[in-house]
PDB file of C-alpha atoms in Angstrom:
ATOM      1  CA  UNK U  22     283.571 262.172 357.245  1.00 69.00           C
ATOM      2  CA  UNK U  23     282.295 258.518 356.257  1.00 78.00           C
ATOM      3  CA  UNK U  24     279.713 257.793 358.894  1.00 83.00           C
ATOM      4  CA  UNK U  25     278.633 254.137 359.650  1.00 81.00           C
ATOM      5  CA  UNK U  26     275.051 255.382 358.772  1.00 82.00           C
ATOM      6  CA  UNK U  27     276.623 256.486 355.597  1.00 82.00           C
ATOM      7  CA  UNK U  28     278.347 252.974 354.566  1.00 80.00           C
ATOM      8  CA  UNK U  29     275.334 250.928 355.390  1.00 79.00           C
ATOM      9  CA  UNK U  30     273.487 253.156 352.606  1.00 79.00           C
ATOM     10  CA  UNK U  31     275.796 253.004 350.505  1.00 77.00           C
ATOM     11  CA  UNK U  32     276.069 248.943 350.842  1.00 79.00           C
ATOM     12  CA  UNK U  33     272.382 248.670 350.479  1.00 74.00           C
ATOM     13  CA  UNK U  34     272.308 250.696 347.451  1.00 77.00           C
ATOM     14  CA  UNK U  35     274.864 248.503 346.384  1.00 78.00           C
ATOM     15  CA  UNK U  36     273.147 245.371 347.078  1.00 73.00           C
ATOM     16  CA  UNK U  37     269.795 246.442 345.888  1.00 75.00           C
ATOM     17  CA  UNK U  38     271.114 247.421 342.673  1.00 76.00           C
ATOM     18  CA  UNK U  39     273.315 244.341 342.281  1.00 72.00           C
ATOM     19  CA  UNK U  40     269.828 242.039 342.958  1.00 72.00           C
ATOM     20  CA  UNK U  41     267.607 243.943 340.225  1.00 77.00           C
ATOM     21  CA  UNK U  42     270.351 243.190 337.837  1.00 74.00           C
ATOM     22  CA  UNK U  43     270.338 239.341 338.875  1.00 76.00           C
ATOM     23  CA  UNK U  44     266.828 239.395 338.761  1.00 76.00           C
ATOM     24  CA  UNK U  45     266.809 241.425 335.694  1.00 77.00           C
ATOM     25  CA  UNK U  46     269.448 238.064 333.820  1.00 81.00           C
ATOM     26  CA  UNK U  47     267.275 235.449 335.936  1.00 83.00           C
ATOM     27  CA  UNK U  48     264.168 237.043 333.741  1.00 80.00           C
ATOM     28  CA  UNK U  49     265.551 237.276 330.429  1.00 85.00           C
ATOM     29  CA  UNK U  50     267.177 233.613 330.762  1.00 85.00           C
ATOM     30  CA  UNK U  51     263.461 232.331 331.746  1.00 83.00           C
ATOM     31  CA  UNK U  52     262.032 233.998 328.747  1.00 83.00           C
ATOM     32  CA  UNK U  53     264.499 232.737 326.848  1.00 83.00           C
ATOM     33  CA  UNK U  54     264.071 229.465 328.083  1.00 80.00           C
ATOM     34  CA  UNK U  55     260.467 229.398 327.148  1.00 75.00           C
ATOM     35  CA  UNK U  56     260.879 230.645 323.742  1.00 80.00           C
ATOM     36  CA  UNK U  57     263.157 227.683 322.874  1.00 76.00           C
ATOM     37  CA  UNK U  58     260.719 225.404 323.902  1.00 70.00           C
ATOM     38  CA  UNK U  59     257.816 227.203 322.271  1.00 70.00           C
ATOM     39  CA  UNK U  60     260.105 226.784 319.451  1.00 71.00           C
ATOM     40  CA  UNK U  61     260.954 223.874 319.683  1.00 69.00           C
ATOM     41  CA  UNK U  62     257.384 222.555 320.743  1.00 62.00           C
ATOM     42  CA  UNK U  63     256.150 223.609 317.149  1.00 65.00           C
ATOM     43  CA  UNK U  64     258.631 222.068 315.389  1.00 66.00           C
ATOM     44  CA  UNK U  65     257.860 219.078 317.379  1.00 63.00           C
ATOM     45  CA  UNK U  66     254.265 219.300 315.932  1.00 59.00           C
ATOM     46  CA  UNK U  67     255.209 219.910 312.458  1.00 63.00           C
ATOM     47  CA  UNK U  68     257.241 217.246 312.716  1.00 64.00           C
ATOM     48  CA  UNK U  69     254.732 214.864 314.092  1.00 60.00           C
ATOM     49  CA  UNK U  70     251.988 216.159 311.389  1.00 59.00           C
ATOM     50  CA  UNK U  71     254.406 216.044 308.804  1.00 59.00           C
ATOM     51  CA  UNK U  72     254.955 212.425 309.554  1.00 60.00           C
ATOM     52  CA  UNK U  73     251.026 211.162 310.399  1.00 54.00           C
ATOM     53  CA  UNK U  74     250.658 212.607 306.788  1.00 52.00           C
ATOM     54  CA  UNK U  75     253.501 210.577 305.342  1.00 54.00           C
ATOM     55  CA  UNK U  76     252.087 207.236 307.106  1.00 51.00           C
ATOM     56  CA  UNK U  77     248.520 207.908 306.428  1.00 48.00           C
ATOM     57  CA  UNK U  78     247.711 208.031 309.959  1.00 47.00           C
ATOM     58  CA  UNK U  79     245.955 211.765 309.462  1.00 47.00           C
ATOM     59  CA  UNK U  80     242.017 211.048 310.310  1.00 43.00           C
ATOM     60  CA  UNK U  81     239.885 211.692 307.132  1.00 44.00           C
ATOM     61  CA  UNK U  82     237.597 214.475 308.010  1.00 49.00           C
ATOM     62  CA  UNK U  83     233.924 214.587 306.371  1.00 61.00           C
ATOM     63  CA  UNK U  84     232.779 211.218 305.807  1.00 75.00           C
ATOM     64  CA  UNK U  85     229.642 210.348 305.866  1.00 80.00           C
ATOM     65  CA  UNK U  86     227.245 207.280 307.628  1.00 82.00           C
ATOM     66  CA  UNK U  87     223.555 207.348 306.828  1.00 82.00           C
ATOM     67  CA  UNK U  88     222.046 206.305 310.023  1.00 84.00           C
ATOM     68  CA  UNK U  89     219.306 207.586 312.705  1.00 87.00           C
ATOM     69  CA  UNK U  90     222.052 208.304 315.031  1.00 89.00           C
ATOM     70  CA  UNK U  91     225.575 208.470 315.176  1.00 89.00           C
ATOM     71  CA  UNK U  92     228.311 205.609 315.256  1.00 90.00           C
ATOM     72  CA  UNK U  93     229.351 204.819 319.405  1.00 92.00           C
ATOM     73  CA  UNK U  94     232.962 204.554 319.958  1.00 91.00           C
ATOM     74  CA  UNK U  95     234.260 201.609 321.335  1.00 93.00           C
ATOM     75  CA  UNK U  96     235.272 202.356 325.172  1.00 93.00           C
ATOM     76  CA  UNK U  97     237.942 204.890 325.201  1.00 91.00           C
ATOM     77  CA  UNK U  98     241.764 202.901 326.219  1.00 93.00           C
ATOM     78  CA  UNK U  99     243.192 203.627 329.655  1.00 93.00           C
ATOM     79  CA  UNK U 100     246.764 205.181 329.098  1.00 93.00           C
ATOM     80  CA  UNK U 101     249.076 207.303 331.270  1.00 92.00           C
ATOM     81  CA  UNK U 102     249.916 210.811 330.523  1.00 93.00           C
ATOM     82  CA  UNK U 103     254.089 211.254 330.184  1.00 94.00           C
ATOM     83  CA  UNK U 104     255.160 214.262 331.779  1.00 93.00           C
ATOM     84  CA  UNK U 105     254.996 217.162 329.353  1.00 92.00           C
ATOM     85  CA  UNK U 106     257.979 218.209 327.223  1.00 91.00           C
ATOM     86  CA  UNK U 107     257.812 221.691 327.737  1.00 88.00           C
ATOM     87  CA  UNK U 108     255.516 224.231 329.911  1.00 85.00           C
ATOM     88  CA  UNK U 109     254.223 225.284 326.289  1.00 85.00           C
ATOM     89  CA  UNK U 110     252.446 221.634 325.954  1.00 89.00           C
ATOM     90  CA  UNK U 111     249.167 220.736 325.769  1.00 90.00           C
ATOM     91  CA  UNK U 112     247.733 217.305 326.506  1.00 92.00           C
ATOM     92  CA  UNK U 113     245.160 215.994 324.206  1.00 92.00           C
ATOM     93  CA  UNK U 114     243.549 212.798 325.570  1.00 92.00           C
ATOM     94  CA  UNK U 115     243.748 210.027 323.747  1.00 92.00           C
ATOM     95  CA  UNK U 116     240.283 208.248 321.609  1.00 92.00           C
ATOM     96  CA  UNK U 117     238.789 206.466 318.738  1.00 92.00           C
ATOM     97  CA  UNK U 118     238.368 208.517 315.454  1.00 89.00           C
ATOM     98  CA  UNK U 119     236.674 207.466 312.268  1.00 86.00           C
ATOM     99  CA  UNK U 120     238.547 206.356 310.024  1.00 85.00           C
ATOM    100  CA  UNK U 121     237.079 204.194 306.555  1.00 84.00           C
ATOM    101  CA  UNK U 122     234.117 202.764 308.244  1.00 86.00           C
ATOM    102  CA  UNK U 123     235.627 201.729 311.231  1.00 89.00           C
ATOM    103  CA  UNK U 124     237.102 203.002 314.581  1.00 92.00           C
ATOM    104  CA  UNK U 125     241.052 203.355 315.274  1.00 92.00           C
ATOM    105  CA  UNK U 126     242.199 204.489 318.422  1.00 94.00           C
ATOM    106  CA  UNK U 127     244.677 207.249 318.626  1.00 92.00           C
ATOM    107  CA  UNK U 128     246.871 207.764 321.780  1.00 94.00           C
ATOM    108  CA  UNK U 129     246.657 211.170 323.451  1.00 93.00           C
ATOM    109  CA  UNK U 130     249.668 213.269 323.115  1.00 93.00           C
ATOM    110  CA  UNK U 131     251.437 216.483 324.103  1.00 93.00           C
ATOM    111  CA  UNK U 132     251.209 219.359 321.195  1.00 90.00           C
ATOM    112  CA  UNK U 133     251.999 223.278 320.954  1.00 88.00           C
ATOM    113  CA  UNK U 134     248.801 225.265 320.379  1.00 85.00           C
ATOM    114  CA  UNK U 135     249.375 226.842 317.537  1.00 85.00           C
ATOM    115  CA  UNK U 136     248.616 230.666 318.770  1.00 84.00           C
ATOM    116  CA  UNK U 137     247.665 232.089 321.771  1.00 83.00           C
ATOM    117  CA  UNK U 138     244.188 232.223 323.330  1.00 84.00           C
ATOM    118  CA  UNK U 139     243.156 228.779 321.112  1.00 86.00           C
ATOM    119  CA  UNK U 140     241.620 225.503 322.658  1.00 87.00           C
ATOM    120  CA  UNK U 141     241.347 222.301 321.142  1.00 88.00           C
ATOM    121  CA  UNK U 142     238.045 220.956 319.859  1.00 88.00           C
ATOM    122  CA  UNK U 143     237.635 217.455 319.922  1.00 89.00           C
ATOM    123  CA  UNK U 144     236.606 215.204 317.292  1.00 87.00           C
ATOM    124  CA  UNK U 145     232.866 214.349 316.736  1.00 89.00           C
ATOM    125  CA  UNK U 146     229.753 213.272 315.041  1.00 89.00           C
ATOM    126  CA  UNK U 147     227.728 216.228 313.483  1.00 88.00           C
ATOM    127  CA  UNK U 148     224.326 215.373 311.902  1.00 87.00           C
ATOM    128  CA  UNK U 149     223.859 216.661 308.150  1.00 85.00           C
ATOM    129  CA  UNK U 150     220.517 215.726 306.225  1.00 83.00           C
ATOM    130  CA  UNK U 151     219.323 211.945 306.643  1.00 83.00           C
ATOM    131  CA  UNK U 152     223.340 211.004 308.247  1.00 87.00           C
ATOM    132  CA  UNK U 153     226.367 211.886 309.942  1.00 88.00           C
ATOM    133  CA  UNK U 154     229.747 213.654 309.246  1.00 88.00           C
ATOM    134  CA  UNK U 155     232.816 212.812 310.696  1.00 85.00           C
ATOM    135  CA  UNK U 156     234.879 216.183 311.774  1.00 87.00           C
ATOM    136  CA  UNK U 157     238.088 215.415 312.815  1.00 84.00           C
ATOM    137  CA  UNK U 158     239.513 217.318 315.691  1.00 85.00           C
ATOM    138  CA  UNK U 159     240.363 221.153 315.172  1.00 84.00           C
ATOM    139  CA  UNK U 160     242.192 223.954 317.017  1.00 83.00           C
ATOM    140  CA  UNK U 161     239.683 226.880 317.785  1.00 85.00           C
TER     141      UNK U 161
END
């Protein structure tokens, strides 16, 4: 005999184990979703390296100033942040880097780290012997 006790179980059963399946596609379509744009965040950067290469825009890292202290940049440019194009995006703000003899500013932008667990290191003056080396900005 099919008691009402019986056919609320069994519609519960039924409804919980309709719900972990939905939640079990809404899952795998997020993680999907954010390996696309992981993807598609590192081709952005390749892209965008490939290209500062090409225009000679990459900052020369290494060169040198004799000087009792290092080269001040000029005061950093106020700029607004875009909204990011994908949750895999990093900001890096915007500022002046060294480039032969002279400052040039370069706008902050959105990148892909390129692995896991890395932060980015900006660029700086680092005193060797009687001067000062340029490094560029690195992922560490």
């Amino acid at each position: 005999m099919i008691t009402p006790r019986r056919i609320f179980l069994v519609s519960l059963v039924s409804l919980l184990s309709f719900c972990s399946v939905a939640c079990l596609r809404q899952a795998r379509a997020r993680r999907n979703r954010a390996e696309a744009d992981r993807a598609e965040a590192q081709a952005d950067l390749a892209r965008a390296e490939a290209q500062s290469i090409r225009s000679g825009q990459a900052a020369p890292e290494g060169e040198y100033v004799e000087a009792d202290s290092a080269p001040q940049p000029p005061a950093a440019v106020q700029e607004a942040m875009p909204p990011a194009p994908s949750t895999v995006h990093v900001w890096i703000a915007g500022c002046h880097e060294w480039q032969h003899g002279g400052w040039v500013w370069m706008p902050g932008r959105w990148v892909a780290r390129p692995r896991a667990g890395v932060m980015w290191a900006a660029s700086h003056w680092a005193r060797r012997g009687h001067g000062w080396v340029w490094v560029g900005g690195v992922w560490r």
